[in-house]
């Protein structure tokens, strides 16, 4: 690919840990206008008061928020929410927090969660970095998922990629020791970037075996989205990386 990430490129060329993306005013996403369906509007208007969270709610006690002590999973950028809904429905003994900035996806997920009677799901419509930093306690998460983030393929836009040393370190502090950070992308060059950044980050261990390292075989527990299934039919690759917090 034209934006192939060279293994000889130094990690120091990426954003340093003292410059979080949201503090520098650089966003890893672009807000796009989109039509809202009746169901999506219903989700935002009727279900949000029950399942929605904001930065103004402050740092959460997750046991109080969900009314129980359970494994906790956060997914950043859930899109239209199909994967997150499937996980929450399949694993009722686990609590899920989704973070997404696009209103149609948030509305759709809220509508679906309500229709399926899911009580183990909460949502933020906020900048993910701000949510991690301000709202989620340290060492509180069992898993953080980042599936198919915007690859920002042009070299001049690489600074917008969410996978940067500062973000990786913030994720590490929110994971429990032994917790996992699961990344997936359908852009090979971004997969190489992810592996390069993660392998240089302190406090993580790659869970991949020597046969497939730095990637893992597609985990059966990660739901197959329509987007990914369509890509597979077209011969597109998908790369999964799973790192464990060891310190």
GROMACS .gro file of C-alpha atoms in nm:
model
  247
    1UNK     CA    1   0.000   0.000   0.000
    2UNK     CA    2   0.111   0.356  -0.062
    3UNK     CA    3   0.116   0.437   0.311
    4UNK     CA    4   0.318   0.130   0.404
    5UNK     CA    5   0.476   0.186   0.745
    6UNK     CA    6   0.850   0.119   0.734
    7UNK     CA    7   0.992  -0.096   1.007
    8UNK     CA    8   1.294   0.134   1.007
    9UNK     CA    9   1.089   0.436   1.110
   10UNK     CA   10   1.159   0.536   1.469
   11UNK     CA   11   0.873   0.543   1.713
   12UNK     CA   12   1.002   0.879   1.834
   13UNK     CA   13   0.853   1.020   1.516
   14UNK     CA   14   0.505   0.961   1.660
   15UNK     CA   15   0.334   1.183   1.915
   16UNK     CA   16   0.502   1.173   2.254
   17UNK     CA   17   0.334   1.067   2.581
   18UNK     CA   18   0.327   1.428   2.701
   19UNK     CA   19   0.094   1.536   2.419
   20UNK     CA   20  -0.246   1.363   2.440
   21UNK     CA   21  -0.444   1.401   2.120
   22UNK     CA   22  -0.741   1.583   2.266
   23UNK     CA   23  -0.521   1.830   2.452
   24UNK     CA   24  -0.346   1.924   2.128
   25UNK     CA   25  -0.677   1.979   1.954
   26UNK     CA   26  -0.604   1.695   1.709
   27UNK     CA   27  -0.896   1.458   1.663
   28UNK     CA   28  -0.867   1.099   1.547
   29UNK     CA   29  -1.216   1.124   1.399
   30UNK     CA   30  -1.425   1.354   1.183
   31UNK     CA   31  -1.787   1.425   1.268
   32UNK     CA   32  -2.002   1.355   0.965
   33UNK     CA   33  -2.359   1.465   0.918
   34UNK     CA   34  -2.603   1.183   0.864
   35UNK     CA   35  -2.973   1.129   0.842
   36UNK     CA   36  -3.138   0.997   1.152
   37UNK     CA   37  -3.397   0.723   1.118
   38UNK     CA   38  -3.704   0.715   1.337
   39UNK     CA   39  -3.554   0.431   1.543
   40UNK     CA   40  -3.224   0.615   1.588
   41UNK     CA   41  -3.403   0.929   1.698
   42UNK     CA   42  -3.609   0.725   1.942
   43UNK     CA   43  -3.291   0.579   2.088
   44UNK     CA   44  -3.138   0.921   2.149
   45UNK     CA   45  -3.455   1.075   2.286
   46UNK     CA   46  -3.609   0.792   2.487
   47UNK     CA   47  -3.330   0.549   2.578
   48UNK     CA   48  -3.035   0.784   2.624
   49UNK     CA   49  -3.154   0.913   2.965
   50UNK     CA   50  -3.126   0.556   3.096
   51UNK     CA   51  -2.812   0.424   2.924
   52UNK     CA   52  -2.624   0.739   2.821
   53UNK     CA   53  -2.329   0.895   3.006
   54UNK     CA   54  -2.142   1.224   2.963
   55UNK     CA   55  -1.812   1.373   3.077
   56UNK     CA   56  -2.011   1.589   3.316
   57UNK     CA   57  -2.106   1.274   3.509
   58UNK     CA   58  -1.746   1.257   3.625
   59UNK     CA   59  -1.541   0.956   3.730
   60UNK     CA   60  -1.754   0.647   3.758
   61UNK     CA   61  -1.771   0.380   4.025
   62UNK     CA   62  -1.847   0.098   3.781
   63UNK     CA   63  -1.990  -0.132   4.049
   64UNK     CA   64  -2.239   0.140   4.138
   65UNK     CA   65  -2.307   0.224   3.773
   66UNK     CA   66  -2.402  -0.133   3.684
   67UNK     CA   67  -2.524  -0.239   4.026
   68UNK     CA   68  -2.287  -0.535   4.048
   69UNK     CA   69  -1.926  -0.648   4.031
   70UNK     CA   70  -1.850  -0.805   3.692
   71UNK     CA   71  -1.591  -0.816   3.412
   72UNK     CA   72  -1.578  -0.485   3.224
   73UNK     CA   73  -1.522  -0.428   2.853
   74UNK     CA   74  -1.491  -0.092   2.674
   75UNK     CA   75  -1.522  -0.059   2.297
   76UNK     CA   76  -1.402   0.260   2.130
   77UNK     CA   77  -1.565   0.359   1.801
   78UNK     CA   78  -1.841   0.101   1.777
   79UNK     CA   79  -1.985   0.244   1.454
   80UNK     CA   80  -2.345   0.131   1.411
   81UNK     CA   81  -2.307  -0.097   1.712
   82UNK     CA   82  -2.374  -0.444   1.566
   83UNK     CA   83  -2.064  -0.598   1.722
   84UNK     CA   84  -2.118  -0.442   2.063
   85UNK     CA   85  -2.486  -0.540   2.076
   86UNK     CA   86  -2.397  -0.899   1.989
   87UNK     CA   87  -2.134  -0.914   2.260
   88UNK     CA   88  -2.358  -0.764   2.527
   89UNK     CA   89  -2.638  -1.005   2.440
   90UNK     CA   90  -2.407  -1.305   2.423
   91UNK     CA   91  -2.234  -1.226   2.755
   92UNK     CA   92  -2.496  -1.108   3.008
   93UNK     CA   93  -2.250  -1.161   3.295
   94UNK     CA   94  -2.013  -0.898   3.151
   95UNK     CA   95  -2.065  -0.520   3.153
   96UNK     CA   96  -1.993  -0.320   2.837
   97UNK     CA   97  -1.925   0.050   2.780
   98UNK     CA   98  -1.933   0.182   2.424
   99UNK     CA   99  -1.780   0.510   2.310
  100UNK     CA  100  -1.884   0.664   1.977
  101UNK     CA  101  -1.922   1.022   1.854
  102UNK     CA  102  -2.158   0.970   1.560
  103UNK     CA  103  -2.523   1.023   1.648
  104UNK     CA  104  -2.679   0.767   1.407
  105UNK     CA  105  -2.467   0.485   1.549
  106UNK     CA  106  -2.535   0.586   1.907
  107UNK     CA  107  -2.907   0.615   1.840
  108UNK     CA  108  -2.922   0.277   1.665
  109UNK     CA  109  -2.737   0.101   1.944
  110UNK     CA  110  -2.959   0.257   2.208
  111UNK     CA  111  -3.271   0.153   2.020
  112UNK     CA  112  -3.144  -0.205   1.979
  113UNK     CA  113  -3.032  -0.230   2.341
  114UNK     CA  114  -3.377  -0.123   2.457
  115UNK     CA  115  -3.559  -0.362   2.224
  116UNK     CA  116  -3.345  -0.652   2.347
  117UNK     CA  117  -3.378  -0.556   2.711
  118UNK     CA  118  -3.002  -0.523   2.770
  119UNK     CA  119  -2.905  -0.387   3.110
  120UNK     CA  120  -2.530  -0.456   3.084
  121UNK     CA  121  -2.453  -0.173   2.842
  122UNK     CA  122  -2.378   0.200   2.881
  123UNK     CA  123  -2.274   0.455   2.618
  124UNK     CA  124  -2.070   0.772   2.586
  125UNK     CA  125  -2.106   1.009   2.293
  126UNK     CA  126  -1.777   1.180   2.370
  127UNK     CA  127  -1.410   1.191   2.273
  128UNK     CA  128  -1.273   0.852   2.381
  129UNK     CA  129  -0.951   0.994   2.523
  130UNK     CA  130  -1.141   1.232   2.745
  131UNK     CA  131  -1.366   0.949   2.865
  132UNK     CA  132  -1.069   0.728   2.952
  133UNK     CA  133  -0.888   1.009   3.127
  134UNK     CA  134  -1.177   1.169   3.315
  135UNK     CA  135  -1.444   0.905   3.366
  136UNK     CA  136  -1.299   0.554   3.391
  137UNK     CA  137  -1.101   0.456   3.701
  138UNK     CA  138  -0.749   0.322   3.682
  139UNK     CA  139  -0.714  -0.058   3.667
  140UNK     CA  140  -1.090  -0.100   3.621
  141UNK     CA  141  -1.116  -0.272   3.280
  142UNK     CA  142  -1.070  -0.632   3.178
  143UNK     CA  143  -1.063  -0.555   2.806
  144UNK     CA  144  -1.045  -0.252   2.579
  145UNK     CA  145  -1.145  -0.301   2.216
  146UNK     CA  146  -1.047  -0.082   1.922
  147UNK     CA  147  -1.194  -0.235   1.607
  148UNK     CA  148  -1.136  -0.081   1.263
  149UNK     CA  149  -1.041   0.274   1.363
  150UNK     CA  150  -0.992   0.531   1.088
  151UNK     CA  151  -0.653   0.443   0.932
  152UNK     CA  152  -0.582   0.796   0.811
  153UNK     CA  153  -0.378   0.647   0.525
  154UNK     CA  154  -0.211   0.965   0.398
  155UNK     CA  155   0.125   1.022   0.563
  156UNK     CA  156   0.040   1.383   0.647
  157UNK     CA  157  -0.259   1.257   0.847
  158UNK     CA  158  -0.074   0.990   1.050
  159UNK     CA  159  -0.072   1.229   1.346
  160UNK     CA  160  -0.450   1.182   1.360
  161UNK     CA  161  -0.429   0.808   1.415
  162UNK     CA  162  -0.562   0.720   1.756
  163UNK     CA  163  -0.292   0.458   1.810
  164UNK     CA  164  -0.012   0.676   1.949
  165UNK     CA  165   0.217   0.628   2.252
  166UNK     CA  166   0.012   0.865   2.471
  167UNK     CA  167  -0.309   0.679   2.395
  168UNK     CA  168  -0.147   0.338   2.450
  169UNK     CA  169  -0.019   0.444   2.791
  170UNK     CA  170  -0.359   0.582   2.889
  171UNK     CA  171  -0.521   0.252   2.792
  172UNK     CA  172  -0.264   0.062   2.998
  173UNK     CA  173  -0.349   0.258   3.312
  174UNK     CA  174  -0.719   0.180   3.273
  175UNK     CA  175  -0.668  -0.193   3.221
  176UNK     CA  176  -0.627  -0.427   3.515
  177UNK     CA  177  -0.295  -0.607   3.529
  178UNK     CA  178  -0.368  -0.910   3.313
  179UNK     CA  179  -0.631  -0.720   3.115
  180UNK     CA  180  -0.613  -0.710   2.736
  181UNK     CA  181  -0.607  -0.446   2.464
  182UNK     CA  182  -0.757  -0.588   2.143
  183UNK     CA  183  -0.701  -0.401   1.816
  184UNK     CA  184  -0.823  -0.492   1.468
  185UNK     CA  185  -0.783  -0.324   1.130
  186UNK     CA  186  -0.834  -0.405   0.763
  187UNK     CA  187  -0.543  -0.180   0.657
  188UNK     CA  188  -0.215  -0.373   0.654
  189UNK     CA  189  -0.004  -0.059   0.685
  190UNK     CA  190  -0.202   0.048   0.993
  191UNK     CA  191  -0.166  -0.303   1.139
  192UNK     CA  192   0.211  -0.265   1.106
  193UNK     CA  193   0.191   0.079   1.268
  194UNK     CA  194  -0.014  -0.066   1.555
  195UNK     CA  195   0.235  -0.346   1.612
  196UNK     CA  196   0.528  -0.103   1.598
  197UNK     CA  197   0.374   0.130   1.856
  198UNK     CA  198   0.251  -0.149   2.084
  199UNK     CA  199   0.577  -0.343   2.081
  200UNK     CA  200   0.761  -0.027   2.189
  201UNK     CA  201   0.517   0.050   2.470
  202UNK     CA  202   0.618  -0.046   2.826
  203UNK     CA  203   0.394  -0.265   3.037
  204UNK     CA  204   0.246  -0.478   2.758
  205UNK     CA  205   0.309  -0.829   2.625
  206UNK     CA  206   0.194  -0.949   2.285
  207UNK     CA  207  -0.023  -1.259   2.317
  208UNK     CA  208   0.046  -1.381   1.962
  209UNK     CA  209   0.224  -1.710   1.911
  210UNK     CA  210   0.548  -1.735   1.711
  211UNK     CA  211   0.364  -1.873   1.408
  212UNK     CA  212   0.155  -1.559   1.353
  213UNK     CA  213   0.331  -1.285   1.555
  214UNK     CA  214   0.279  -0.997   1.585
  215UNK     CA  215  -0.080  -1.081   1.492
  216UNK     CA  216  -0.323  -1.338   1.632
  217UNK     CA  217  -0.559  -1.552   1.432
  218UNK     CA  218  -0.903  -1.396   1.412
  219UNK     CA  219  -1.058  -1.469   1.755
  220UNK     CA  220  -1.390  -1.649   1.739
  221UNK     CA  221  -1.520  -1.423   2.016
  222UNK     CA  222  -1.493  -1.110   1.800
  223UNK     CA  223  -1.825  -1.077   1.614
  224UNK     CA  224  -1.803  -1.068   1.236
  225UNK     CA  225  -1.956  -0.741   1.116
  226UNK     CA  226  -2.131  -0.696   0.781
  227UNK     CA  227  -1.851  -0.461   0.681
  228UNK     CA  228  -1.586  -0.723   0.757
  229UNK     CA  229  -1.781  -1.004   0.592
  230UNK     CA  230  -1.816  -0.796   0.277
  231UNK     CA  231  -1.445  -0.727   0.283
  232UNK     CA  232  -1.362  -1.095   0.319
  233UNK     CA  233  -1.565  -1.175   0.009
  234UNK     CA  234  -1.361  -0.915  -0.179
  235UNK     CA  235  -1.038  -1.069  -0.056
  236UNK     CA  236  -0.953  -0.798   0.194
  237UNK     CA  237  -0.735  -0.895   0.488
  238UNK     CA  238  -0.803  -0.825   0.856
  239UNK     CA  239  -0.534  -0.812   1.122
  240UNK     CA  240  -0.600  -0.868   1.494
  241UNK     CA  241  -0.354  -0.780   1.769
  242UNK     CA  242  -0.407  -0.861   2.136
  243UNK     CA  243  -0.173  -0.729   2.405
  244UNK     CA  244  -0.189  -0.804   2.778
  245UNK     CA  245  -0.105  -0.555   3.049
  246UNK     CA  246   0.180  -0.707   3.247
  247UNK     CA  247   0.276  -0.408   3.460
   0.00000   0.00000   0.00000
